Amino acid sequence: MKIKNLLLAAVALSAATVWSYDLKTVELVPVKFEKAPSHAPVKMVENGKLNFAIVADLKAEKRMRAAKKSRSEESIAPAIEILTEAIEKCTGVKPQVLDIKDAAKAKYMIVLGDNAITRANGIDVKKLPTQGFAIKTFNKGIIIAGYDTALINGWNTKPLEHKGSSTGTKYGAYDFVERFLEVRYFFPGQYGTIWPKVKNLTLKPVYYTDAPYFDQRNGIFYLGLGFAKAAGKKFWQEYLGEITKKDAIFWDRWRMGGTSSAGGSHSPRPEMIAKAYPDKLEKIFYKSPAGNFWYNPKAHIGNYYDVVNLDFADILIDGAKKYYASNGKDNKYGFSGCNLSYFSFGMCDTLLPDTDVINHPVVKKLGLMTQKDLDRNKFYAGTTGDNAGMANIYARFHQYLAKRLQKELPGVKLYIMAYYNAQFAGTDPRWILPPNTEVNLCLGSMPNNTRNKVIAEKAVQVAKEWYESLGNRPVQKMWLYAGTDPFVQAVNGEFVGDIPKLFGKYMGTTSLFFDHCTGSPGNYWFFYYSYYAAYRSMWNPNWNAAAAIDAHWAKFYGKEAGKYLLQFHKHLRYCFEKYATTGTETVKSIVYPAPEIHKLKDLLAKAEKAINPGSVEAKRFKLFAAPWEKAFDKVLNQLSYERPIHNVYQLLRNEKVTIDGKGTEKFWAKAQNMKLMDPKGTTTPVKYPADIKLAWDKQGIYGLFTMKHSPIMADPKKDLFVNDNFEFFLSPGMKLEVEYQFVFDALKQTFFGTKRHLPIPQPFDSYWKVKGFKLECTHGKDFFTAEFFVPYSALNEKAPNVYDTWHCNVVRNKFSVPREYSGTSMTLGNNHNMSMYGIIKFAGKGE
Amino acid sequence: MKHFAMLTLVAATALTGVYAADLAPVKSTVKQVYVYQPEKYSVRQGGTISNQFNTYLLTVTVSKPMGNKPPQLQFDISAGNFGFNPLINPLRITVNDIALSKLSVKAEDFTAWKDGDKAGTQLKLNFDGAKYTLISYMRPDSPVLWMTLKADPSSVEPTETLTIQVSNLTSNLVRVNKKIAWIGAYQREFITPTRTLKQQVKEYVLTPAENEITFTDKIFDGSAKDKGAGPTWFQFDSSVVTKATVTVRNEWVNVVKMTVKPDAKEFKFAYWQQKPAISNADFQKKLKEEKKAFTR
């Protein structure tokens, strides 16, 4: 009996060691299978012994580079590294690497890239699509060869060519290790890759090819950002383990990148073009008929290019000619995304209110902003931006700029950044864009709303309008936004594949850019599964991303924990579909009902319980679980949020305030302190409290705000929004009709803004003049005190009656390290979210 | 509660013959209490004042701001479903044109109060610097809720005007064809020490001698199960009142308005109602027989 059992165990063990791969697994993007060659199975690995060597023309790429024939990234060399690493990790044996001339020394081989063997086996890499590859077995092993620009004579050799690289062989290598060895690259660091144990590998005849759908699969800026600084690296090491140089380019394993030149970005940089043409500031930056000059020498935000004035286009062309003539060396203009393919023009991060431009004489004379334009705002309101008012102003400017480019710099296309006021295409037939124009369409509603019928239809309409404005050509690039809500981030990567299907002919295949809406260290690795889905979907949008993610849980976390995590993720998807895809407005922040949150919490707890502490699964779980406690906390807090009511101290007849920034008046001690909280809704206590006190009399509101630390970021050269500052928001009464914003830093730099919301919403006025506003600040080693006065007359309000109530929010931005963002209302991170503001009550005397 | 109601009935009828020494002490507590839709209130403190004859529930609520609605303070008195009832906001105090409903009150402003054998609650009020304390209490020998609105010497502003409004939903709220009859279904008749006030549109101006009112309804006289809860009673110190009016209308709620002298140090008033129904006739008898219990 014992012998029989032993025999059975031996058979089972032997079966387990025979590696069987599934080339059509749902876990990977589908590939195109060609007619398989005819040969016997090739035993590449037998009982842990490697019967093969990696074979390539080892010097081909270097020869090209040395001869300056190509300035492409290498493809074959990294492919060798990828294979060597994977094979060694999976089999425990490092494979031998042979140059093509020594290929005969190998019994079997993995042949990489273009060479005689590859060609002899019928693979012509030049016939493959850009970035594409072919994988084909033959009687001596397998060939992995792709379209490699490192081997193309003249690729990217011109100074301003600025193209990316096609690294087909490298992508083929990744595909091989994923498809044949079942390696899975989920996140960087020590724990994020599955390296299966492979004792035997026998290749059956097969031949397939693959290539990406989108030429540029991008978001590299963000994924690289997390490890760029020591603080970011330290942050992620806590979750990812040791981080190597390779991890800094982990995105490469998700096959991110592309060949087309960059374009459609913010360009030029405002501070640089201002410096390049100091005598032309009023032609570069917009000045409204009311005299508002949209020029901010201290920051990117606050600048607005004068697109009403075609002289500005001439200035751009003047700079462009010098830039191109110098092969980009003369770039005092701050051009970005400007190369032999494209000249980028993109506005600054500033939204111009339609009211500031509608009365401009040129706009009026040419009918550039009509009721029809403003009505488009109503049509799109809440769904995908409502900034169509200036569409024809931009169309005229873009048309002029493109035509001038055509004349002065033929071959260089204008790449428009369709963003903010420029998001919408012109509809006036006078301003159809010439063929040397391309569009990068920035859609804040995508990909989060691909499955919301109402919003998706309107987003498609935006793209359709561009298509028509471009003379029936599609937008070539789309800028997607991940947002910052964990409940959205966890699933929205799975929607990226919807984009080309949704937009059809209105969307080209050049580029998708995924904006992760975060700085360093970022939060994307917490949602690796979502972004894995996103970027792989850019490669192949027809991939069943959801099925692939579902399949990974058990493999990555173990059967039992995987079961619960699968349920957890499916429930996230279910909730998103149920609660976040049916509205008529884009989802900014999700508040699922408490029972859904409790269910998620329960599943997460069960998963954790099923994982052995200290195991690799436990390390992975630590990363996965990291954002959820706060996320649950935040939603439950939102559900139970009560707008705080703060009494505003009423000055007695004998009490006076001297605005001196000292707050030495005795009554301040009696004024109620408005408690700070995390505006994003977590219960995380505020580590750097501040005293926030308000008082009132019949003339106005007095404030005494004190930070109990030094505002070490206070820098007169910097915009107040990068200094430690306070933001004070008021909305008189309870109807939320008008919003007033006061921002100030320790240097007494101020910003004032106002917006009427009712009865008819008006644009935000960032040029609001606050007559009678007084501010004095003092700061020292461990404090920053701001004392201010806001007269009611500045708000067009009469003095409130005692016990009247207004909406109010105070935000404290501590930008000195460690940074902290706190406020008196749970605004969910949107300081203008008035419905969540607290209430101030104008207290009676002696209260 | 049922047991207590019986006690009240028995005790009320026998009150004349009870000696003070035999009387149970007045109990009073103040704590957070359950109110309908508690999630809508930031303050919901309840005071219970009881003796062997009666129990009054006083509630101080401050609503949370909801949408456009600001927070609102309400002070409620209840000893039954009708009469002085939370539904109608039975006590409204306005000082210097500032309504009590607008004030900021914290839970700790409403506390238990005791003075000898008298016990009850006190509520601190600040009408923009004109400060008052509203004391509500019972005596061991009386079913009446005695109240005093006391000017607080720590006031920082003088009182220029002070009005008190008392609302009464007498005996019953009628439904006709399943709809509430807000008007037209009543026969109100209010009795003062000097006259019986019949229903009329115009409000009555009370004389200084008319310092107490028994609110009755002739249809809903409390004499049987379908005749409502019966009468309720209100008394006030007319010596500090410059003007007092009462409406006696064929409506669900009627109102007594009193303009109090602004320099009055205190204004005394009193409520009586009970949970078990009592007929108009029985109450008049009770009022007569238990005169001392209904006298401050």
PDB file of C-alpha atoms in Angstrom, chain B residues 60-221:
ATOM      1  CA  VAL B  60     -34.332  71.593  23.937  1.00  0.00           C
ATOM      2  CA  THR B  61     -33.439  70.790  20.366  1.00  0.00           C
ATOM      3  CA  VAL B  62     -31.098  72.503  17.945  1.00  0.00           C
ATOM      4  CA  SER B  63     -31.561  71.287  14.406  1.00  0.00           C
ATOM      5  CA  LYS B  64     -28.588  70.704  12.190  1.00  0.00           C
ATOM      6  CA  PRO B  65     -28.306  72.940   9.144  1.00  0.00           C
ATOM      7  CA  MET B  66     -30.068  71.141   6.315  1.00  0.00           C
ATOM      8  CA  GLY B  67     -29.672  72.510   2.823  1.00  0.00           C
ATOM      9  CA  ASN B  68     -30.748  76.128   2.987  1.00  0.00           C
ATOM     10  CA  LYS B  69     -32.169  75.836   6.482  1.00  0.00           C
ATOM     11  CA  PRO B  70     -30.047  77.265   9.259  1.00  0.00           C
ATOM     12  CA  PRO B  71     -29.864  75.573  12.640  1.00  0.00           C
ATOM     13  CA  GLN B  72     -32.894  76.278  14.794  1.00  0.00           C
ATOM     14  CA  LEU B  73     -33.498  76.130  18.544  1.00  0.00           C
ATOM     15  CA  GLN B  74     -36.790  74.899  19.908  1.00  0.00           C
ATOM     16  CA  PHE B  75     -37.923  74.678  23.497  1.00  0.00           C
ATOM     17  CA  ASP B  76     -40.838  72.291  23.951  1.00  0.00           C
ATOM     18  CA  ILE B  77     -43.175  71.548  26.793  1.00  0.00           C
ATOM     19  CA  SER B  78     -45.322  68.482  26.879  1.00  0.00           C
ATOM     20  CA  ALA B  79     -47.524  66.618  29.258  1.00  0.00           C
ATOM     21  CA  GLY B  80     -49.796  65.031  26.726  1.00  0.00           C
ATOM     22  CA  ASN B  81     -50.721  64.914  23.098  1.00  0.00           C
ATOM     23  CA  PHE B  82     -52.672  68.149  23.050  1.00  0.00           C
ATOM     24  CA  GLY B  83     -52.591  71.482  24.744  1.00  0.00           C
ATOM     25  CA  PHE B  84     -48.999  72.589  25.040  1.00  0.00           C
ATOM     26  CA  ASN B  85     -47.336  70.335  22.590  1.00  0.00           C
ATOM     27  CA  PRO B  86     -44.045  70.171  20.650  1.00  0.00           C
ATOM     28  CA  LEU B  87     -46.008  70.130  17.406  1.00  0.00           C
ATOM     29  CA  ILE B  88     -46.940  73.770  17.834  1.00  0.00           C
ATOM     30  CA  ASN B  89     -43.837  75.191  19.488  1.00  0.00           C
ATOM     31  CA  PRO B  90     -45.734  76.160  22.649  1.00  0.00           C
ATOM     32  CA  LEU B  91     -43.328  78.779  24.008  1.00  0.00           C
ATOM     33  CA  ARG B  92     -41.734  81.503  21.930  1.00  0.00           C
ATOM     34  CA  ILE B  93     -39.643  84.178  23.564  1.00  0.00           C
ATOM     35  CA  THR B  94     -38.478  87.218  21.641  1.00  0.00           C
ATOM     36  CA  VAL B  95     -36.039  89.684  23.160  1.00  0.00           C
ATOM     37  CA  ASN B  96     -34.990  92.817  21.312  1.00  0.00           C
ATOM     38  CA  ASP B  97     -36.629  91.379  18.208  1.00  0.00           C
ATOM     39  CA  ILE B  98     -34.483  88.277  18.416  1.00  0.00           C
ATOM     40  CA  ALA B  99     -36.452  85.066  18.442  1.00  0.00           C
ATOM     41  CA  LEU B 100     -35.470  82.260  20.777  1.00  0.00           C
ATOM     42  CA  SER B 101     -35.340  79.930  17.745  1.00  0.00           C
ATOM     43  CA  LYS B 102     -32.279  81.780  16.442  1.00  0.00           C
ATOM     44  CA  LEU B 103     -30.161  81.492  19.556  1.00  0.00           C
ATOM     45  CA  SER B 104     -27.089  79.374  19.946  1.00  0.00           C
ATOM     46  CA  VAL B 105     -27.570  76.931  22.751  1.00  0.00           C
ATOM     47  CA  LYS B 106     -25.258  74.148  23.743  1.00  0.00           C
ATOM     48  CA  ALA B 107     -26.287  70.997  25.553  1.00  0.00           C
ATOM     49  CA  GLU B 108     -24.608  72.243  28.722  1.00  0.00           C
ATOM     50  CA  ASP B 109     -26.794  75.352  28.745  1.00  0.00           C
ATOM     51  CA  PHE B 110     -29.780  73.214  29.759  1.00  0.00           C
ATOM     52  CA  THR B 111     -29.331  71.741  33.213  1.00  0.00           C
ATOM     53  CA  ALA B 112     -31.245  70.460  36.228  1.00  0.00           C
ATOM     54  CA  TRP B 113     -32.302  73.082  38.803  1.00  0.00           C
ATOM     55  CA  LYS B 114     -33.246  72.847  42.462  1.00  0.00           C
ATOM     56  CA  ASP B 115     -34.316  75.280  45.130  1.00  0.00           C
ATOM     57  CA  GLY B 116     -35.492  73.748  48.369  1.00  0.00           C
ATOM     58  CA  ASP B 117     -38.296  71.348  47.597  1.00  0.00           C
ATOM     59  CA  LYS B 118     -38.744  72.840  44.162  1.00  0.00           C
ATOM     60  CA  ALA B 119     -36.948  71.073  41.348  1.00  0.00           C
ATOM     61  CA  GLY B 120     -36.789  71.431  37.634  1.00  0.00           C
ATOM     62  CA  THR B 121     -34.558  72.684  34.867  1.00  0.00           C
ATOM     63  CA  GLN B 122     -32.894  75.849  33.774  1.00  0.00           C
ATOM     64  CA  LEU B 123     -31.977  77.034  30.329  1.00  0.00           C
ATOM     65  CA  LYS B 124     -29.449  79.805  29.777  1.00  0.00           C
ATOM     66  CA  LEU B 125     -30.361  82.140  26.965  1.00  0.00           C
ATOM     67  CA  ASN B 126     -28.414  84.982  25.428  1.00  0.00           C
ATOM     68  CA  PHE B 127     -30.346  87.318  23.163  1.00  0.00           C
ATOM     69  CA  ASP B 128     -27.365  89.158  21.715  1.00  0.00           C
ATOM     70  CA  GLY B 129     -26.103  90.277  25.066  1.00  0.00           C
ATOM     71  CA  ALA B 130     -29.450  90.415  26.865  1.00  0.00           C
ATOM     72  CA  LYS B 131     -29.159  87.308  28.953  1.00  0.00           C
ATOM     73  CA  TYR B 132     -31.922  85.353  30.643  1.00  0.00           C
ATOM     74  CA  THR B 133     -32.396  82.124  32.497  1.00  0.00           C
ATOM     75  CA  LEU B 134     -35.584  80.200  31.959  1.00  0.00           C
ATOM     76  CA  ILE B 135     -36.378  78.193  35.064  1.00  0.00           C
ATOM     77  CA  SER B 136     -39.072  75.528  34.874  1.00  0.00           C
ATOM     78  CA  TYR B 137     -39.985  73.658  38.028  1.00  0.00           C
ATOM     79  CA  MET B 138     -42.611  71.833  40.003  1.00  0.00           C
ATOM     80  CA  ARG B 139     -43.527  71.943  43.645  1.00  0.00           C
ATOM     81  CA  PRO B 140     -44.278  68.776  45.544  1.00  0.00           C
ATOM     82  CA  ASP B 141     -47.850  69.915  46.170  1.00  0.00           C
ATOM     83  CA  SER B 142     -48.926  70.964  42.695  1.00  0.00           C
ATOM     84  CA  PRO B 143     -49.488  69.475  39.230  1.00  0.00           C
ATOM     85  CA  VAL B 144     -48.521  72.802  37.670  1.00  0.00           C
ATOM     86  CA  LEU B 145     -45.295  73.556  35.796  1.00  0.00           C
ATOM     87  CA  TRP B 146     -44.061  76.858  37.169  1.00  0.00           C
ATOM     88  CA  MET B 147     -41.800  78.942  35.036  1.00  0.00           C
ATOM     89  CA  THR B 148     -39.707  82.039  35.540  1.00  0.00           C
ATOM     90  CA  LEU B 149     -37.831  83.943  32.903  1.00  0.00           C
ATOM     91  CA  LYS B 150     -35.129  85.673  34.900  1.00  0.00           C
ATOM     92  CA  ALA B 151     -32.989  88.507  33.622  1.00  0.00           C
ATOM     93  CA  ASP B 152     -29.329  87.667  34.062  1.00  0.00           C
ATOM     94  CA  PRO B 153     -27.276  90.407  35.722  1.00  0.00           C
ATOM     95  CA  SER B 154     -24.298  89.520  33.517  1.00  0.00           C
ATOM     96  CA  SER B 155     -26.129  90.907  30.483  1.00  0.00           C
ATOM     97  CA  VAL B 156     -24.026  93.164  28.302  1.00  0.00           C
ATOM     98  CA  GLU B 157     -26.975  94.702  26.475  1.00  0.00           C
ATOM     99  CA  PRO B 158     -30.202  96.090  27.908  1.00  0.00           C
ATOM    100  CA  THR B 159     -33.551  94.597  27.071  1.00  0.00           C
ATOM    101  CA  GLU B 160     -35.606  96.919  24.985  1.00  0.00           C
ATOM    102  CA  THR B 161     -38.428  94.604  24.083  1.00  0.00           C
ATOM    103  CA  LEU B 162     -39.563  91.288  25.469  1.00  0.00           C
ATOM    104  CA  THR B 163     -42.529  89.313  24.198  1.00  0.00           C
ATOM    105  CA  ILE B 164     -43.716  85.879  25.138  1.00  0.00           C
ATOM    106  CA  GLN B 165     -46.005  83.849  22.969  1.00  0.00           C
ATOM    107  CA  VAL B 166     -47.769  80.762  24.220  1.00  0.00           C
ATOM    108  CA  SER B 167     -49.533  78.510  21.766  1.00  0.00           C
ATOM    109  CA  ASN B 168     -52.235  76.042  22.619  1.00  0.00           C
ATOM    110  CA  LEU B 169     -53.741  73.205  20.657  1.00  0.00           C
ATOM    111  CA  THR B 170     -56.818  72.720  22.746  1.00  0.00           C
ATOM    112  CA  SER B 171     -58.083  69.214  23.433  1.00  0.00           C
ATOM    113  CA  ASN B 172     -58.047  67.710  19.978  1.00  0.00           C
ATOM    114  CA  LEU B 173     -56.879  67.954  16.391  1.00  0.00           C
ATOM    115  CA  VAL B 174     -59.816  66.916  14.271  1.00  0.00           C
ATOM    116  CA  ARG B 175     -59.787  64.867  11.118  1.00  0.00           C
ATOM    117  CA  VAL B 176     -62.605  65.360   8.687  1.00  0.00           C
ATOM    118  CA  ASN B 177     -62.754  62.940   5.778  1.00  0.00           C
ATOM    119  CA  LYS B 178     -59.295  61.719   6.750  1.00  0.00           C
ATOM    120  CA  LYS B 179     -57.914  65.230   6.416  1.00  0.00           C
ATOM    121  CA  ILE B 180     -56.757  67.355   9.295  1.00  0.00           C
ATOM    122  CA  ALA B 181     -59.138  70.201   9.938  1.00  0.00           C
ATOM    123  CA  TRP B 182     -56.840  73.126  10.569  1.00  0.00           C
ATOM    124  CA  ILE B 183     -59.848  75.443  10.781  1.00  0.00           C
ATOM    125  CA  GLY B 184     -63.617  75.284  11.059  1.00  0.00           C
ATOM    126  CA  ALA B 185     -64.150  72.188  13.179  1.00  0.00           C
ATOM    127  CA  TYR B 186     -63.792  73.641  16.658  1.00  0.00           C
ATOM    128  CA  GLN B 187     -65.757  75.462  19.263  1.00  0.00           C
ATOM    129  CA  ARG B 188     -63.093  77.109  21.385  1.00  0.00           C
ATOM    130  CA  GLU B 189     -64.077  78.798  24.614  1.00  0.00           C
ATOM    131  CA  PHE B 190     -61.379  80.237  26.841  1.00  0.00           C
ATOM    132  CA  ILE B 191     -62.118  81.128  30.426  1.00  0.00           C
ATOM    133  CA  THR B 192     -60.373  83.912  32.301  1.00  0.00           C
ATOM    134  CA  PRO B 193     -61.017  84.968  35.907  1.00  0.00           C
ATOM    135  CA  THR B 194     -63.439  87.617  34.677  1.00  0.00           C
ATOM    136  CA  ARG B 195     -65.095  86.284  31.536  1.00  0.00           C
ATOM    137  CA  THR B 196     -65.567  83.518  29.013  1.00  0.00           C
ATOM    138  CA  LEU B 197     -64.054  84.307  25.664  1.00  0.00           C
ATOM    139  CA  LYS B 198     -66.040  82.984  22.740  1.00  0.00           C
ATOM    140  CA  GLN B 199     -64.680  82.378  19.243  1.00  0.00           C
ATOM    141  CA  GLN B 200     -64.131  85.479  17.147  1.00  0.00           C
ATOM    142  CA  VAL B 201     -61.720  86.525  14.436  1.00  0.00           C
ATOM    143  CA  LYS B 202     -60.363  89.490  16.306  1.00  0.00           C
ATOM    144  CA  GLU B 203     -57.976  88.824  19.142  1.00  0.00           C
ATOM    145  CA  TYR B 204     -59.009  89.658  22.696  1.00  0.00           C
ATOM    146  CA  VAL B 205     -57.026  92.124  24.733  1.00  0.00           C
ATOM    147  CA  LEU B 206     -56.741  90.851  28.278  1.00  0.00           C
ATOM    148  CA  THR B 207     -57.088  93.051  31.313  1.00  0.00           C
ATOM    149  CA  PRO B 208     -54.557  92.848  34.155  1.00  0.00           C
ATOM    150  CA  ALA B 209     -57.068  90.802  36.126  1.00  0.00           C
ATOM    151  CA  GLU B 210     -57.174  88.233  33.366  1.00  0.00           C
ATOM    152  CA  ASN B 211     -53.911  86.596  34.390  1.00  0.00           C
ATOM    153  CA  GLU B 212     -54.972  83.034  33.784  1.00  0.00           C
ATOM    154  CA  ILE B 213     -56.677  81.240  30.950  1.00  0.00           C
ATOM    155  CA  THR B 214     -58.342  77.872  30.796  1.00  0.00           C
ATOM    156  CA  PHE B 215     -58.355  76.683  27.218  1.00  0.00           C
ATOM    157  CA  THR B 216     -61.443  74.609  26.504  1.00  0.00           C
ATOM    158  CA  ASP B 217     -63.405  73.377  23.540  1.00  0.00           C
ATOM    159  CA  LYS B 218     -67.112  72.831  23.819  1.00  0.00           C
ATOM    160  CA  ILE B 219     -67.197  70.011  21.291  1.00  0.00           C
ATOM    161  CA  PHE B 220     -64.081  68.314  22.570  1.00  0.00           C
ATOM    162  CA  ASP B 221     -64.773  68.765  26.228  1.00  0.00           C
TER     163      ASP B 221
END
